[in-house]
Short mmCIF file of C-alpha atoms and ligand atoms in Angstrom, two decimals:
data_model
loop_
_atom_site.label_atom_id
_atom_site.label_comp_id
_atom_site.label_asym_id
_atom_site.label_seq_id
_atom_site.Cartn_x
_atom_site.Cartn_y
_atom_site.Cartn_z
CA MET A 1 -15.79 -2.88 15.26
CA THR A 2 -14.98 -4.64 18.28
CA ASP A 3 -18.04 -6.22 20.20
CA SER A 4 -17.52 -5.66 23.26
CA PHE A 5 -18.30 -2.06 23.33
CA PRO A 6 -21.85 -2.40 21.69
CA PRO A 7 -22.68 1.66 20.30
CA ALA A 8 -25.25 3.46 22.47
CA ARG A 9 -28.57 3.55 20.69
CA PHE A 10 -30.76 6.07 19.45
CA PRO A 11 -31.11 9.35 20.24
CA ALA A 12 -27.52 8.97 22.41
CA THR A 13 -26.12 7.79 18.99
CA ARG A 14 -27.02 10.18 15.97
CA MET A 15 -24.94 8.97 13.36
CA ARG A 16 -25.65 12.41 10.38
CA ARG A 17 -23.83 14.28 14.27
CA ASN A 18 -20.85 13.66 12.17
CA ARG A 19 -21.54 14.42 8.56
CA ARG A 20 -23.02 18.10 9.60
CA THR A 21 -20.86 20.41 8.19
CA ASP A 22 -17.66 20.31 5.39
CA TRP A 23 -15.34 20.39 8.31
CA LEU A 24 -16.16 17.36 9.83
CA ARG A 25 -17.27 15.35 6.57
CA ARG A 26 -13.36 15.92 6.32
CA LEU A 27 -11.86 15.24 9.45
CA VAL A 28 -14.08 11.68 9.17
CA ARG A 29 -13.31 10.43 5.88
CA GLU A 30 -12.01 7.38 5.47
CA THR A 31 -10.19 6.99 2.79
CA GLN A 32 -9.72 10.05 0.77
CA VAL A 33 -8.07 10.17 -2.94
CA THR A 34 -4.87 12.33 -4.28
CA VAL A 35 -3.20 13.42 -6.79
CA ASP A 36 -0.82 10.38 -6.49
CA ASP A 37 -2.81 8.06 -6.84
CA LEU A 38 -2.94 8.63 -10.21
CA ILE A 39 -1.98 7.44 -12.95
CA TRP A 40 -2.50 9.32 -16.98
CA PRO A 41 -2.40 6.54 -20.50
CA VAL A 42 -1.91 8.72 -23.16
CA PHE A 43 -1.85 7.81 -26.39
CA VAL A 44 0.39 8.69 -29.25
CA VAL A 45 0.24 9.27 -32.57
CA ASP A 46 3.02 9.73 -35.52
CA GLY A 47 3.29 13.18 -37.50
CA GLU A 48 4.20 16.25 -36.77
CA SER A 49 1.39 19.39 -34.59
CA GLN A 50 -0.66 15.90 -34.73
CA ARG A 51 -3.72 16.12 -32.10
CA VAL A 52 -6.09 13.55 -33.06
CA PRO A 53 -9.58 12.83 -30.82
CA VAL A 54 -10.38 9.79 -30.10
CA GLU A 55 -13.76 9.08 -31.32
CA SER A 56 -14.69 6.64 -28.93
CA MET A 57 -13.32 8.36 -25.93
CA PRO A 58 -14.71 11.95 -25.84
CA GLY A 59 -11.83 14.56 -24.53
CA VAL A 60 -8.98 12.52 -24.82
CA ASP A 61 -6.71 12.67 -28.51
CA ARG A 62 -3.86 10.90 -29.77
CA LEU A 63 -0.78 13.14 -29.50
CA SER A 64 2.08 13.22 -32.20
CA CYS A 65 5.59 13.41 -29.79
CA ASP A 66 6.23 16.99 -30.57
CA LEU A 67 2.74 17.71 -28.73
CA ILE A 68 3.30 15.21 -26.17
CA GLY A 69 6.19 17.12 -23.69
CA GLU A 70 3.59 19.80 -22.82
CA ALA A 71 1.16 17.60 -22.49
CA VAL A 72 2.94 15.21 -19.46
CA GLY A 73 4.16 18.26 -18.12
CA GLN A 74 0.91 20.26 -17.53
CA ALA A 75 0.07 16.19 -15.90
CA TRP A 76 3.59 16.85 -14.10
CA GLY A 77 2.63 19.87 -13.04
CA LEU A 78 -0.48 19.21 -11.51
CA GLY A 79 1.32 16.46 -9.21
CA ILE A 80 0.71 13.14 -11.83
CA PRO A 81 3.95 10.68 -10.89
CA MET A 82 3.68 8.90 -13.86
CA VAL A 83 2.08 8.59 -17.88
CA ALA A 84 1.24 5.87 -19.04
CA ILE A 85 1.86 6.10 -23.13
CA PHE A 86 -0.10 3.92 -25.62
CA PRO A 87 1.07 3.96 -29.57
CA TYR A 88 -1.41 4.26 -33.12
CA THR A 89 1.01 2.34 -35.08
CA ASP A 90 0.22 2.61 -39.14
CA ASP A 91 -1.46 -0.35 -40.28
CA ASN A 92 1.08 0.07 -42.72
CA LEU A 93 3.55 -0.98 -40.92
CA LYS A 94 2.01 -3.81 -38.45
CA THR A 95 3.33 -7.92 -39.84
CA PRO A 96 2.25 -11.31 -38.11
CA ASP A 97 5.94 -10.98 -36.70
CA ALA A 98 5.28 -7.73 -35.04
CA ARG A 99 8.62 -6.59 -35.48
CA GLU A 100 7.71 -2.84 -35.31
CA ALA A 101 7.02 -3.92 -30.99
CA VAL A 102 10.89 -4.40 -30.74
CA ASN A 103 11.90 -1.51 -33.18
CA PRO A 104 14.18 0.61 -31.39
CA ASP A 105 13.48 3.98 -33.04
CA ASN A 106 9.04 2.91 -32.94
CA LEU A 107 6.40 5.67 -31.68
CA VAL A 108 6.49 4.18 -28.01
CA CYS A 109 10.27 5.34 -27.94
CA ARG A 110 10.38 7.78 -29.53
CA ALA A 111 7.73 8.89 -26.69
CA VAL A 112 9.07 8.01 -23.88
CA CYS A 113 12.05 10.52 -25.08
CA ALA A 114 9.84 13.15 -26.27
CA ILE A 115 8.47 13.50 -22.05
CA LYS A 116 11.77 12.02 -20.94
CA ASP A 117 13.60 15.77 -22.56
CA SER A 118 10.83 17.78 -21.84
CA VAL A 119 9.60 16.28 -18.73
CA PRO A 120 12.70 14.13 -16.66
CA ASP A 121 10.80 13.43 -13.26
CA ILE A 122 7.54 11.97 -14.41
CA GLY A 123 7.63 8.86 -14.27
CA VAL A 124 7.31 6.68 -17.53
CA MET A 125 5.51 3.54 -17.91
CA CYS A 126 5.02 1.51 -20.42
CA ASP A 127 2.99 -1.32 -22.19
CA VAL A 128 4.16 -4.50 -23.21
CA ALA A 129 2.19 -6.54 -25.78
CA LEU A 130 1.67 -7.17 -28.86
CA ASP A 131 -1.52 -5.79 -30.14
CA PRO A 132 -0.87 -2.63 -31.33
CA PHE A 133 1.87 -3.75 -33.82
CA ASN A 134 0.81 -7.14 -34.64
CA SER A 135 -0.84 -7.67 -38.05
CA ASP A 136 -3.58 -10.16 -36.26
CA GLY A 137 -4.55 -7.83 -33.49
CA HIS A 138 -3.61 -10.13 -30.44
CA ASP A 139 -0.78 -10.18 -28.24
CA GLY A 140 0.63 -12.41 -28.68
CA ILE A 141 1.69 -14.18 -32.36
CA VAL A 142 -0.71 -15.93 -34.34
CA GLN A 143 0.79 -19.44 -36.07
CA ASP A 144 -2.03 -21.84 -37.20
CA GLY A 145 -5.26 -19.65 -35.45
CA ILE A 146 -3.08 -20.71 -32.22
CA ILE A 147 -1.41 -17.67 -29.59
CA VAL A 148 1.23 -19.15 -29.27
CA ASN A 149 2.54 -18.60 -25.34
CA ASP A 150 6.34 -19.36 -25.35
CA GLY A 151 7.16 -17.83 -28.96
CA SER A 152 5.55 -15.09 -28.02
CA VAL A 153 7.16 -14.59 -24.34
CA ASP A 154 10.59 -14.50 -26.81
CA VAL A 155 9.23 -12.19 -28.26
CA LEU A 156 8.04 -9.71 -25.75
CA CYS A 157 11.13 -9.38 -23.35
CA GLN A 158 13.12 -8.01 -26.41
CA GLN A 159 9.27 -5.37 -26.98
CA ALA A 160 10.74 -4.36 -22.80
CA LEU A 161 13.99 -4.48 -23.79
CA VAL A 162 13.52 -1.37 -26.33
CA GLN A 163 11.33 0.25 -24.01
CA ALA A 164 14.10 0.16 -21.17
CA GLN A 165 16.28 1.64 -23.45
CA ALA A 166 14.19 4.24 -24.63
CA GLY A 167 13.97 5.06 -20.83
CA CYS A 168 10.15 3.77 -19.73
CA ASP A 169 10.59 3.16 -15.84
CA VAL A 170 7.45 0.85 -15.53
CA ILE A 171 7.72 -2.61 -17.16
CA ALA A 172 4.10 -2.96 -17.47
CA PRO A 173 3.18 -6.77 -19.12
CA SER A 174 -0.22 -7.23 -20.13
CA ASP A 175 -0.07 -9.89 -22.46
CA MET A 176 -1.73 -12.12 -19.60
CA MET A 177 1.34 -14.81 -21.90
CA ASP A 178 2.64 -17.03 -19.21
CA GLY A 179 5.94 -16.72 -17.54
CA ARG A 180 7.05 -13.43 -18.68
CA ILE A 181 7.28 -11.63 -16.03
CA GLY A 182 9.74 -13.71 -14.87
CA ALA A 183 11.40 -14.58 -18.22
CA ILE A 184 10.74 -10.13 -18.75
CA ARG A 185 12.90 -9.80 -15.24
CA ALA A 186 15.84 -11.72 -16.48
CA ALA A 187 15.57 -10.12 -19.50
CA LEU A 188 15.69 -6.43 -17.70
CA ASP A 189 18.68 -7.86 -15.41
CA GLY A 190 20.70 -9.24 -18.16
CA ASP A 191 19.92 -6.16 -19.94
CA GLY A 192 21.59 -4.48 -16.88
CA PHE A 193 17.71 -2.47 -16.20
CA GLU A 194 17.57 -3.86 -12.29
CA HIS A 195 15.63 -0.56 -11.24
CA VAL A 196 13.30 -0.59 -14.14
CA ALA A 197 9.77 -1.69 -12.45
CA ILE A 198 7.26 -4.43 -13.41
CA MET A 199 3.40 -3.64 -13.01
CA SER A 200 2.30 -6.72 -14.47
CA TYR A 201 -1.30 -6.64 -15.25
CA ALA A 202 -1.98 -9.46 -13.62
CA ALA A 203 -5.76 -10.09 -13.91
CA LYS A 204 -6.48 -9.32 -16.37
CA TYR A 205 -10.16 -9.96 -17.71
CA ALA A 206 -11.85 -10.50 -21.11
CA SER A 207 -13.18 -7.80 -21.44
CA GLY A 208 -15.88 -5.50 -23.63
CA PHE A 209 -14.74 -2.64 -22.11
CA TYR A 210 -12.11 -2.75 -23.64
CA ASP A 211 -13.49 -1.05 -27.55
CA PRO A 212 -13.13 2.41 -27.29
CA PHE A 213 -9.47 2.15 -26.28
CA ARG A 214 -9.06 -0.85 -29.23
CA ASP A 215 -10.01 2.08 -31.84
CA ALA A 216 -8.21 4.75 -29.90
CA VAL A 217 -4.64 2.12 -30.58
CA GLY A 218 -6.10 1.43 -33.40
CA SER A 219 -6.05 -2.38 -33.29
CA GLY A 220 -10.14 -3.44 -32.64
CA ASP A 221 -10.21 -3.39 -36.44
CA ALA A 222 -6.99 -6.05 -37.37
CA LEU A 223 -8.87 -8.27 -34.42
CA LYS A 224 -9.51 -11.75 -35.61
CA GLY A 225 -11.58 -13.61 -32.95
CA ASP A 226 -11.41 -12.58 -28.84
CA LYS A 227 -8.62 -12.81 -26.37
CA LYS A 228 -10.55 -15.09 -24.26
CA THR A 229 -7.61 -18.11 -24.49
CA TYR A 230 -5.04 -15.99 -22.51
CA GLN A 231 -6.99 -13.18 -21.16
CA MET A 232 -9.12 -14.29 -18.28
CA ASP A 233 -12.69 -15.22 -17.67
CA PRO A 234 -15.49 -12.94 -15.79
CA GLY A 235 -16.91 -15.67 -13.70
CA ASN A 236 -13.47 -16.59 -11.64
CA THR A 237 -11.82 -14.60 -8.82
CA ASP A 238 -9.89 -17.61 -7.55
CA GLU A 239 -8.13 -18.02 -10.55
CA ALA A 240 -6.96 -14.49 -10.65
CA LEU A 241 -4.90 -14.53 -6.98
CA ARG A 242 -3.17 -17.81 -8.27
CA GLU A 243 -2.38 -15.24 -11.81
CA VAL A 244 -0.88 -12.63 -8.55
CA ALA A 245 0.02 -15.10 -6.55
CA LEU A 246 2.51 -16.27 -10.10
CA ASP A 247 3.34 -13.21 -11.24
CA ILE A 248 4.86 -12.28 -7.14
CA ALA A 249 6.96 -14.89 -7.71
CA GLU A 250 8.23 -14.46 -10.70
CA GLY A 251 9.33 -10.82 -9.30
CA ALA A 252 6.76 -8.50 -10.41
CA ASP A 253 7.34 -5.49 -8.24
CA MET A 254 3.32 -3.73 -8.84
CA VAL A 255 0.02 -5.56 -9.52
CA MET A 256 -3.17 -4.48 -11.82
CA VAL A 257 -6.19 -6.22 -11.28
CA LYS A 258 -8.17 -4.81 -15.59
CA PRO A 259 -11.12 -3.21 -15.76
CA GLY A 260 -11.69 -1.30 -12.09
CA LEU A 261 -14.48 -0.91 -11.60
CA PRO A 262 -16.29 -4.27 -12.62
CA TYR A 263 -13.81 -5.94 -10.37
CA LEU A 264 -13.71 -3.99 -7.41
CA ASP A 265 -14.77 -7.87 -5.91
CA VAL A 266 -10.54 -8.76 -7.58
CA VAL A 267 -9.00 -5.68 -6.44
CA TRP A 268 -10.11 -6.32 -2.98
CA ARG A 269 -9.11 -9.44 -2.48
CA VAL A 270 -5.76 -9.41 -4.14
CA LYS A 271 -4.66 -6.54 -1.62
CA GLU A 272 -6.41 -8.51 1.10
CA SER A 273 -4.46 -11.56 0.13
CA PHE A 274 -0.57 -9.69 -0.12
CA GLY A 275 -0.43 -6.60 0.51
CA MET A 276 1.46 -5.79 -2.71
CA PRO A 277 0.67 -2.59 -4.32
CA THR A 278 -2.17 -2.84 -6.15
CA PHE A 279 -3.22 -1.72 -8.64
CA ALA A 280 -6.73 -0.75 -10.90
CA TYR A 281 -7.27 -0.15 -15.05
CA ASN A 282 -10.11 2.22 -15.52
CA VAL A 283 -10.58 1.19 -18.59
CA SER A 284 -11.46 2.99 -21.86
CA GLY A 285 -14.91 1.97 -22.13
CA GLU A 286 -15.81 3.25 -17.73
CA TYR A 287 -14.45 5.96 -19.61
CA ALA A 288 -16.46 6.78 -22.96
CA MET A 289 -19.87 5.27 -19.57
CA LEU A 290 -19.10 8.55 -17.56
CA ARG A 291 -18.03 10.86 -19.85
CA GLY A 292 -20.51 10.60 -22.60
CA ALA A 293 -22.98 10.09 -19.94
CA GLY A 294 -21.77 13.99 -18.73
CA GLU A 295 -21.56 14.68 -22.29
CA ALA A 296 -24.99 13.94 -22.83
CA GLY A 297 -25.61 16.49 -19.72
CA ARG A 298 -27.45 13.31 -17.67
CA LEU A 299 -24.51 12.95 -15.69
CA ASP A 300 -22.14 15.25 -13.17
CA TYR A 301 -18.73 14.02 -15.37
CA PRO A 302 -16.31 15.16 -12.58
CA LYS A 303 -18.24 14.67 -9.34
CA VAL A 304 -19.46 10.82 -10.07
CA LEU A 305 -15.17 10.41 -12.29
CA MET A 306 -13.75 11.36 -7.92
CA GLU A 307 -16.81 8.89 -6.39
CA THR A 308 -16.24 6.46 -9.19
CA LEU A 309 -11.35 6.42 -7.71
CA ALA A 310 -13.17 6.82 -3.85
CA ALA A 311 -14.28 3.64 -4.68
CA PHE A 312 -10.91 1.91 -5.95
CA LYS A 313 -9.25 3.36 -3.07
CA ARG A 314 -12.06 1.84 -0.18
CA ALA A 315 -11.28 -1.19 -2.24
CA GLY A 316 -8.03 -1.32 -1.45
CA ALA A 317 -6.44 0.14 -4.72
CA ASP A 318 -2.95 1.91 -4.11
CA GLY A 319 -3.53 4.21 -7.54
CA ILE A 320 -5.37 4.36 -10.59
CA LEU A 321 -4.87 4.42 -14.85
CA THR A 322 -7.64 6.56 -15.04
CA TYR A 323 -8.00 8.31 -18.98
CA GLY A 324 -9.91 10.83 -16.36
CA ALA A 325 -6.74 11.64 -14.55
CA VAL A 326 -5.59 15.14 -15.94
CA ASP A 327 -9.48 15.62 -15.10
CA ALA A 328 -9.14 14.16 -11.24
CA ALA A 329 -6.08 16.23 -10.56
CA ASN A 330 -7.78 19.38 -11.98
CA TYR A 331 -10.61 18.41 -9.62
CA LEU A 332 -8.48 18.29 -6.60
CA LYS A 333 -6.10 21.63 -7.24
CA SER A 334 -9.71 23.86 -7.14
CA GLY A 335 -10.98 22.20 -4.08
C1 LIG B 1 -3.29 -4.48 -24.67
C2 LIG B 1 -3.79 -3.11 -23.46
C3 LIG B 1 -5.00 -3.09 -23.50
C4 LIG B 1 -5.61 -2.85 -22.59
C5 LIG B 1 -4.51 -1.86 -22.50
N1 LIG B 1 -3.83 -2.60 -22.88
C6 LIG B 1 -6.37 -4.10 -24.56
C7 LIG B 1 -6.90 -5.48 -24.78
O1 LIG B 1 -5.59 -6.16 -24.06
O2 LIG B 1 -7.34 -6.08 -25.41
C8 LIG B 1 -7.51 -1.78 -22.86
C9 LIG B 1 -7.10 -0.24 -21.87
C10 LIG B 1 -8.69 -0.06 -21.22
O3 LIG B 1 -9.43 -0.25 -22.77
O4 LIG B 1 -8.54 1.58 -21.93
N2 LIG B 1 -3.23 -5.47 -24.52
#
């Protein structure tokens, strides 16, 4: 908009003229959600032929590795570029040192292999954080009640390495320890994985919107205390820019803001400030609200899902992690 051309006023200008028909609305639309914008988070579980509904997330199942190829194949068939893997770990595998996280044959690694076997061309992203494997439920190692930083980063580097060895394309540290992006980049490069990308959960807030996810991965009951000493305070945005700047300096290829919808201002500022590939995580609680209201007959779920995804695009996001990715892709396909 420029001041040198003041717009003609009514009645010469009638804003409704450009909204008159569908073809015209399509023609003047400023942002588009496409299937290329979608990352689909998938929960995996041990065993065979397992399809276990996540109670807190209607429409979402945990899948065993023998079923995951088919589900991811459908997503790929719809054009979804990448999936993100999250494991439901049995309680008896959880320990205070979260050693299952660095087991090269853990559920995440087996799921990556299963996907790469059946759908070799789809992108696979893995979360780096210890909470699914930690008997304390925290993203880092807990010592004397403190979530230690540098000791946790060592374990996170090993976790990233076993995931890369399994075939993961994008390492996504969600733990919010300081210095982990640089350390993980160095560990990957040192092991011949310089082609593996890092999407950092750069501005991740201590949010109440993650509770359904914690149910899905089975970490909610384990969690002692809260995550406020490492995840960000919801009141802050300048701090988000500092977090993002550090992660870029340490080697992040893509950055993420999380949660999504309640933090669109942060998405906007991050994109404006850095011009990096910027992603938003439309988290479990956001999904559960829309889907739940849809199932209760209060909202038209596909409609509000698409409207939500459009909001991310307007705010400057290059892509969105959403549990509604397959629903959105189906919606886009059906036109
Ligand atoms: C693990 C992790 C969480 C989410 C993604 N990775 C939970 C948390 O930090 O407690 C949340 C995703 C969602 O709610 O959909 N660190």
